[in-house]
PDB file of C-alpha atoms in Angstrom:
ATOM      1  CA  UNK A  94       1.183 -22.931   8.726  1.00 89.00           C
ATOM      2  CA  UNK A  95      -1.995 -21.764   8.871  1.00 89.00           C
ATOM      3  CA  UNK A  96      -3.546 -19.729  12.000  1.00 91.00           C
ATOM      4  CA  UNK A  97      -6.983 -18.413  12.627  1.00 88.00           C
ATOM      5  CA  UNK A  98      -6.678 -15.759  15.539  1.00 90.00           C
ATOM      6  CA  UNK A  99      -3.685 -14.363  17.455  1.00 94.00           C
ATOM      7  CA  UNK A 100      -3.635 -17.201  20.040  1.00 95.00           C
ATOM      8  CA  UNK A 101      -2.698 -19.218  17.219  1.00 96.00           C
ATOM      9  CA  UNK A 102      -0.422 -17.317  15.759  1.00 96.00           C
ATOM     10  CA  UNK A 103       1.554 -17.203  19.028  1.00 97.00           C
ATOM     11  CA  UNK A 104       1.100 -20.704  19.229  1.00 97.00           C
ATOM     12  CA  UNK A 105       2.130 -22.019  15.910  1.00 97.00           C
ATOM     13  CA  UNK A 106       5.630 -19.024  15.870  1.00 96.00           C
ATOM     14  CA  UNK A 107       6.332 -20.824  19.144  1.00 96.00           C
ATOM     15  CA  UNK A 108       6.718 -24.519  17.811  1.00 96.00           C
ATOM     16  CA  UNK A 109       7.837 -23.119  15.026  1.00 96.00           C
ATOM     17  CA  UNK A 110      10.991 -21.886  16.858  1.00 95.00           C
ATOM     18  CA  UNK A 111      11.102 -24.845  19.125  1.00 94.00           C
ATOM     19  CA  UNK A 112      10.787 -27.287  15.500  1.00 92.00           C
ATOM     20  CA  UNK A 113      14.556 -27.771  15.194  1.00 87.00           C
ATOM     21  CA  UNK A 114      18.656 -25.932  16.185  1.00 89.00           C
ATOM     22  CA  UNK A 115      17.866 -22.911  13.653  1.00 92.00           C
ATOM     23  CA  UNK A 116      14.355 -21.473  12.564  1.00 93.00           C
ATOM     24  CA  UNK A 117      13.312 -17.978  10.662  1.00 96.00           C
ATOM     25  CA  UNK A 118       9.870 -17.627  11.296  1.00 96.00           C
ATOM     26  CA  UNK A 119       7.610 -14.918   9.973  1.00 95.00           C
ATOM     27  CA  UNK A 120       4.439 -13.931  11.736  1.00 96.00           C
ATOM     28  CA  UNK A 121       2.018 -12.321   9.860  1.00 93.00           C
ATOM     29  CA  UNK A 122      -1.193 -10.278  11.025  1.00 92.00           C
ATOM     30  CA  UNK A 123      -3.122  -8.450   8.488  1.00 93.00           C
ATOM     31  CA  UNK A 124      -6.516  -7.737  10.354  1.00 95.00           C
ATOM     32  CA  UNK A 125      -4.177  -4.173  11.238  1.00 96.00           C
ATOM     33  CA  UNK A 126      -4.506  -3.394   7.487  1.00 96.00           C
ATOM     34  CA  UNK A 127      -8.088  -4.809   6.744  1.00 96.00           C
ATOM     35  CA  UNK A 128      -9.372  -2.315  10.091  1.00 98.00           C
ATOM     36  CA  UNK A 129      -7.537   0.732   7.932  1.00 98.00           C
ATOM     37  CA  UNK A 130      -8.831   0.369   5.043  1.00 97.00           C
ATOM     38  CA  UNK A 131     -12.182  -0.030   6.317  1.00 97.00           C
ATOM     39  CA  UNK A 132     -12.267   2.784   9.094  1.00 98.00           C
ATOM     40  CA  UNK A 133      -8.957   5.027   8.406  1.00 98.00           C
ATOM     41  CA  UNK A 134      -5.395   5.077  10.505  1.00 97.00           C
ATOM     42  CA  UNK A 135      -7.427   7.953  12.763  1.00 96.00           C
ATOM     43  CA  UNK A 136     -10.234   6.290  14.054  1.00 98.00           C
ATOM     44  CA  UNK A 137     -10.908   4.559  17.300  1.00 98.00           C
ATOM     45  CA  UNK A 138     -11.317   0.962  14.901  1.00 98.00           C
ATOM     46  CA  UNK A 139      -7.507   1.367  13.754  1.00 98.00           C
ATOM     47  CA  UNK A 140      -5.996   2.426  17.177  1.00 98.00           C
ATOM     48  CA  UNK A 141      -7.831  -0.186  19.140  1.00 98.00           C
ATOM     49  CA  UNK A 142      -6.229  -3.183  16.747  1.00 97.00           C
ATOM     50  CA  UNK A 143      -2.907  -1.768  16.797  1.00 96.00           C
ATOM     51  CA  UNK A 144      -3.538  -2.505  20.793  1.00 97.00           C
ATOM     52  CA  UNK A 145      -3.626  -6.082  19.884  1.00 96.00           C
ATOM     53  CA  UNK A 146      -0.519  -5.655  17.665  1.00 95.00           C
ATOM     54  CA  UNK A 147       0.655  -4.598  20.644  1.00 96.00           C
ATOM     55  CA  UNK A 148       0.032  -7.395  23.046  1.00 97.00           C
ATOM     56  CA  UNK A 149       0.713 -10.020  20.199  1.00 97.00           C
ATOM     57  CA  UNK A 150       4.224  -8.304  19.785  1.00 97.00           C
ATOM     58  CA  UNK A 151       4.729  -8.851  23.647  1.00 97.00           C
ATOM     59  CA  UNK A 152       3.112 -12.737  23.368  1.00 97.00           C
ATOM     60  CA  UNK A 153       5.625 -13.929  20.497  1.00 97.00           C
ATOM     61  CA  UNK A 154       7.959 -12.110  22.719  1.00 97.00           C
ATOM     62  CA  UNK A 155       7.828 -14.097  26.061  1.00 97.00           C
ATOM     63  CA  UNK A 156       7.928 -17.353  24.636  1.00 96.00           C
ATOM     64  CA  UNK A 157      10.985 -16.747  22.850  1.00 96.00           C
ATOM     65  CA  UNK A 158      13.754 -19.415  23.383  1.00 94.00           C
ATOM     66  CA  UNK A 159      17.114 -18.131  24.782  1.00 94.00           C
ATOM     67  CA  UNK A 160      19.142 -16.207  21.595  1.00 94.00           C
ATOM     68  CA  UNK A 161      16.284 -15.417  19.275  1.00 96.00           C
ATOM     69  CA  UNK A 162      15.775 -12.098  18.498  1.00 97.00           C
ATOM     70  CA  UNK A 163      12.549 -10.727  17.185  1.00 98.00           C
ATOM     71  CA  UNK A 164      11.476  -8.450  15.116  1.00 98.00           C
ATOM     72  CA  UNK A 165       8.571  -5.900  14.547  1.00 97.00           C
ATOM     73  CA  UNK A 166       7.483  -3.993  11.160  1.00 96.00           C
ATOM     74  CA  UNK A 167       5.328  -3.428   8.676  1.00 95.00           C
ATOM     75  CA  UNK A 168       4.758  -4.124   4.506  1.00 92.00           C
ATOM     76  CA  UNK A 169       3.386  -0.399   4.263  1.00 95.00           C
ATOM     77  CA  UNK A 170       2.456   3.148   6.200  1.00 96.00           C
ATOM     78  CA  UNK A 171      -1.264   4.285   5.332  1.00 97.00           C
ATOM     79  CA  UNK A 172      -2.891   7.867   5.052  1.00 98.00           C
ATOM     80  CA  UNK A 173      -6.542   8.304   4.561  1.00 98.00           C
ATOM     81  CA  UNK A 174      -7.617   9.307   1.891  1.00 97.00           C
ATOM     82  CA  UNK A 175     -10.205  12.789   2.144  1.00 96.00           C
ATOM     83  CA  UNK A 176     -10.420  13.998  -0.982  1.00 97.00           C
ATOM     84  CA  UNK A 177     -11.489  11.775  -4.033  1.00 98.00           C
ATOM     85  CA  UNK A 178     -10.890  12.298  -7.454  1.00 98.00           C
ATOM     86  CA  UNK A 179     -13.195  10.475 -10.224  1.00 98.00           C
ATOM     87  CA  UNK A 180     -11.872   8.847 -12.975  1.00 98.00           C
ATOM     88  CA  UNK A 181     -14.985   7.932 -14.206  1.00 98.00           C
ATOM     89  CA  UNK A 182     -16.782  11.378 -13.689  1.00 98.00           C
ATOM     90  CA  UNK A 183     -14.107  13.678 -14.875  1.00 98.00           C
ATOM     91  CA  UNK A 184     -13.965  13.169 -18.693  1.00 98.00           C
ATOM     92  CA  UNK A 185     -10.799  15.620 -18.384  1.00 97.00           C
ATOM     93  CA  UNK A 186      -9.414  12.859 -17.215  1.00 98.00           C
ATOM     94  CA  UNK A 187     -10.805   9.768 -19.807  1.00 98.00           C
ATOM     95  CA  UNK A 188      -9.927  11.697 -23.395  1.00 97.00           C
ATOM     96  CA  UNK A 189      -7.990   9.090 -24.950  1.00 98.00           C
ATOM     97  CA  UNK A 190      -7.238   6.431 -22.272  1.00 98.00           C
ATOM     98  CA  UNK A 191      -8.689   2.943 -23.004  1.00 97.00           C
ATOM     99  CA  UNK A 192      -7.333   1.715 -19.262  1.00 97.00           C
ATOM    100  CA  UNK A 193      -6.238   2.706 -15.835  1.00 97.00           C
ATOM    101  CA  UNK A 194      -4.566   0.667 -13.618  1.00 96.00           C
ATOM    102  CA  UNK A 195      -2.445   1.094 -10.572  1.00 95.00           C
ATOM    103  CA  UNK A 196      -4.407   1.500  -7.594  1.00 95.00           C
ATOM    104  CA  UNK A 197      -5.762   5.052  -5.906  1.00 98.00           C
ATOM    105  CA  UNK A 198      -3.003   6.203  -4.667  1.00 98.00           C
ATOM    106  CA  UNK A 199      -0.361   5.297  -7.799  1.00 97.00           C
ATOM    107  CA  UNK A 200      -2.476   5.243 -11.192  1.00 98.00           C
ATOM    108  CA  UNK A 201      -1.120   4.185 -14.058  1.00 97.00           C
ATOM    109  CA  UNK A 202      -2.734   5.982 -17.228  1.00 98.00           C
ATOM    110  CA  UNK A 203      -2.654   4.032 -20.347  1.00 98.00           C
ATOM    111  CA  UNK A 204      -3.465   6.154 -23.569  1.00 97.00           C
ATOM    112  CA  UNK A 205      -3.906   5.604 -26.699  1.00 96.00           C
ATOM    113  CA  UNK A 206      -0.554   6.356 -29.434  1.00 93.00           C
ATOM    114  CA  UNK A 207      -0.788   9.684 -30.600  1.00 95.00           C
ATOM    115  CA  UNK A 208      -2.738  10.624 -27.472  1.00 97.00           C
ATOM    116  CA  UNK A 209       0.063  10.203 -25.124  1.00 96.00           C
ATOM    117  CA  UNK A 210       1.028  13.829 -24.732  1.00 97.00           C
ATOM    118  CA  UNK A 211      -1.897  15.152 -24.829  1.00 98.00           C
ATOM    119  CA  UNK A 212      -3.227  12.833 -21.688  1.00 98.00           C
ATOM    120  CA  UNK A 213       0.080  13.347 -20.073  1.00 98.00           C
ATOM    121  CA  UNK A 214      -0.654  17.508 -20.299  1.00 98.00           C
ATOM    122  CA  UNK A 215      -4.362  16.583 -19.369  1.00 98.00           C
ATOM    123  CA  UNK A 216      -3.290  14.638 -16.140  1.00 98.00           C
ATOM    124  CA  UNK A 217      -0.982  17.798 -14.949  1.00 98.00           C
ATOM    125  CA  UNK A 218      -3.142  20.008 -16.049  1.00 98.00           C
ATOM    126  CA  UNK A 219      -5.992  18.737 -13.460  1.00 98.00           C
ATOM    127  CA  UNK A 220      -3.405  16.610 -10.940  1.00 98.00           C
ATOM    128  CA  UNK A 221      -0.493  18.587 -10.634  1.00 95.00           C
ATOM    129  CA  UNK A 222      -0.602  20.618  -7.724  1.00 97.00           C
ATOM    130  CA  UNK A 223      -1.606  16.911  -5.721  1.00 98.00           C
ATOM    131  CA  UNK A 224       0.244  14.536  -7.697  1.00 98.00           C
ATOM    132  CA  UNK A 225       3.584  13.680  -8.919  1.00 98.00           C
ATOM    133  CA  UNK A 226       2.357  13.220 -12.965  1.00 98.00           C
ATOM    134  CA  UNK A 227       5.386  11.340 -15.276  1.00 97.00           C
ATOM    135  CA  UNK A 228       5.221   9.879 -17.773  1.00 97.00           C
ATOM    136  CA  UNK A 229       6.533   5.901 -18.428  1.00 97.00           C
ATOM    137  CA  UNK A 230      10.342   7.347 -19.625  1.00 96.00           C
ATOM    138  CA  UNK A 231      10.446  10.101 -16.753  1.00 97.00           C
ATOM    139  CA  UNK A 232       8.858   7.408 -14.133  1.00 97.00           C
ATOM    140  CA  UNK A 233      11.904   4.734 -15.413  1.00 97.00           C
ATOM    141  CA  UNK A 234      14.881   6.856 -15.541  1.00 96.00           C
ATOM    142  CA  UNK A 235      13.825   8.547 -12.333  1.00 95.00           C
ATOM    143  CA  UNK A 236      14.354   5.303 -10.966  1.00 95.00           C
ATOM    144  CA  UNK A 237      10.838   4.155 -10.067  1.00 94.00           C
ATOM    145  CA  UNK A 238      10.320   1.082 -10.567  1.00 95.00           C
ATOM    146  CA  UNK A 239      14.662   0.200 -10.594  1.00 95.00           C
ATOM    147  CA  UNK A 240      15.465  -1.551 -13.705  1.00 96.00           C
ATOM    148  CA  UNK A 241      12.700  -2.242 -15.738  1.00 96.00           C
ATOM    149  CA  UNK A 242      13.645  -5.180 -18.567  1.00 96.00           C
ATOM    150  CA  UNK A 243      12.644  -3.770 -22.156  1.00 94.00           C
ATOM    151  CA  UNK A 244      10.087  -6.399 -22.718  1.00 94.00           C
ATOM    152  CA  UNK A 245       8.599  -5.363 -19.745  1.00 94.00           C
ATOM    153  CA  UNK A 246       8.364  -1.640 -20.089  1.00 94.00           C
ATOM    154  CA  UNK A 247       4.653  -1.776 -22.050  1.00 90.00           C
ATOM    155  CA  UNK A 248       3.064  -2.981 -18.525  1.00 94.00           C
ATOM    156  CA  UNK A 249       3.861   0.455 -17.093  1.00 96.00           C
ATOM    157  CA  UNK A 250       1.318   2.853 -18.056  1.00 96.00           C
ATOM    158  CA  UNK A 251       2.126   5.232 -20.601  1.00 98.00           C
ATOM    159  CA  UNK A 252       1.165   8.326 -17.694  1.00 98.00           C
ATOM    160  CA  UNK A 253       1.736   7.610 -13.984  1.00 98.00           C
ATOM    161  CA  UNK A 254      -0.175   9.970 -11.028  1.00 98.00           C
ATOM    162  CA  UNK A 255       0.972   9.248  -7.693  1.00 98.00           C
ATOM    163  CA  UNK A 256      -1.210  11.338  -5.385  1.00 98.00           C
ATOM    164  CA  UNK A 257       1.291  13.464  -2.166  1.00 98.00           C
ATOM    165  CA  UNK A 258      -1.350  15.154  -0.999  1.00 98.00           C
ATOM    166  CA  UNK A 259      -4.271  13.365   0.806  1.00 97.00           C
ATOM    167  CA  UNK A 260      -6.011  12.596  -2.154  1.00 98.00           C
ATOM    168  CA  UNK A 261      -7.174   9.233  -4.152  1.00 98.00           C
ATOM    169  CA  UNK A 262      -7.437   8.550  -7.430  1.00 98.00           C
ATOM    170  CA  UNK A 263     -10.816   6.326  -8.256  1.00 98.00           C
ATOM    171  CA  UNK A 264     -13.095   4.585  -9.955  1.00 97.00           C
ATOM    172  CA  UNK A 265     -16.295   4.613  -8.956  1.00 97.00           C
ATOM    173  CA  UNK A 266     -17.605   2.452 -11.613  1.00 96.00           C
ATOM    174  CA  UNK A 267     -15.083   0.404 -12.369  1.00 95.00           C
ATOM    175  CA  UNK A 268     -13.679   0.229  -8.383  1.00 96.00           C
ATOM    176  CA  UNK A 269     -16.570   0.699  -6.117  1.00 96.00           C
ATOM    177  CA  UNK A 270     -14.609  -1.031  -4.143  1.00 94.00           C
ATOM    178  CA  UNK A 271     -11.466   0.493  -3.365  1.00 93.00           C
ATOM    179  CA  UNK A 272     -13.895   3.637  -3.843  1.00 94.00           C
ATOM    180  CA  UNK A 273     -15.589   3.251  -0.218  1.00 95.00           C
ATOM    181  CA  UNK A 274     -11.467   2.517   1.638  1.00 97.00           C
ATOM    182  CA  UNK A 275     -10.971   5.023   3.628  1.00 98.00           C
ATOM    183  CA  UNK A 276      -7.061   4.065   4.479  1.00 98.00           C
ATOM    184  CA  UNK A 277      -5.354   3.800   1.057  1.00 98.00           C
ATOM    185  CA  UNK A 278      -1.077   3.146   0.518  1.00 97.00           C
ATOM    186  CA  UNK A 279       0.874   3.217  -2.980  1.00 96.00           C
ATOM    187  CA  UNK A 280       2.280   6.100  -2.863  1.00 97.00           C
ATOM    188  CA  UNK A 281       5.999   8.263  -1.870  1.00 96.00           C
ATOM    189  CA  UNK A 282       5.145  10.617   0.588  1.00 98.00           C
ATOM    190  CA  UNK A 283       7.721   8.974   3.888  1.00 97.00           C
ATOM    191  CA  UNK A 284       4.181   8.325   5.712  1.00 97.00           C
ATOM    192  CA  UNK A 285       3.605   5.448   3.103  1.00 97.00           C
ATOM    193  CA  UNK A 286       7.140   4.582   2.640  1.00 95.00           C
ATOM    194  CA  UNK A 287       8.310   4.846   5.817  1.00 95.00           C
ATOM    195  CA  UNK A 288       8.131   1.776   8.762  1.00 94.00           C
ATOM    196  CA  UNK A 289       9.288   1.463  11.937  1.00 93.00           C
ATOM    197  CA  UNK A 290      11.596  -1.738  13.379  1.00 97.00           C
ATOM    198  CA  UNK A 291      11.541  -2.688  16.905  1.00 96.00           C
ATOM    199  CA  UNK A 292      14.130  -5.343  17.374  1.00 97.00           C
ATOM    200  CA  UNK A 293      14.190  -7.206  20.884  1.00 97.00           C
ATOM    201  CA  UNK A 294      16.031 -10.179  21.652  1.00 96.00           C
ATOM    202  CA  UNK A 295      15.858 -12.461  24.189  1.00 95.00           C
ATOM    203  CA  UNK A 296      19.568 -13.607  25.704  1.00 93.00           C
TER     204      UNK A 296
END
């Protein structure tokens, strides 16, 4: 059910929880994520928004029917990308590449068949001290994608680059919106993978 504000989120959750004998209700609040993308997680803006999320959780806890458990978590963490490596202005990264995909913290690089090894070497040479750089087969063998059906292999880049520092691999000309972001996510570092899980039960 739709909600346009924090009060409506609490109201809709309360009504949904009491609509039947048993209910499973998910409440999602997106503003913390968008504030982090725009201003960064070290900004006053993000910390103020986090306080609103705390208040939201407190208000939902206050309307729980007896016997209800509340779990509070997030879909991912985030880091502030201080350094940008720009694919669109770095010729060494473009040689032999037909397309880039993914995100600034997890890049998929698609290369011409004859250039796979050269592209892998170039990306490792330029980014290897700040990012994990894998060939597709290495990444799949390492289990980064879980089980992969053979028909879906080609969707994964020939080269995958995943920063482990505060770097982002941007493309300023083709993805200007992404380049302007301060907070980003998608890497394999603990700050982006590990999120808290808080629980509360109303007896």
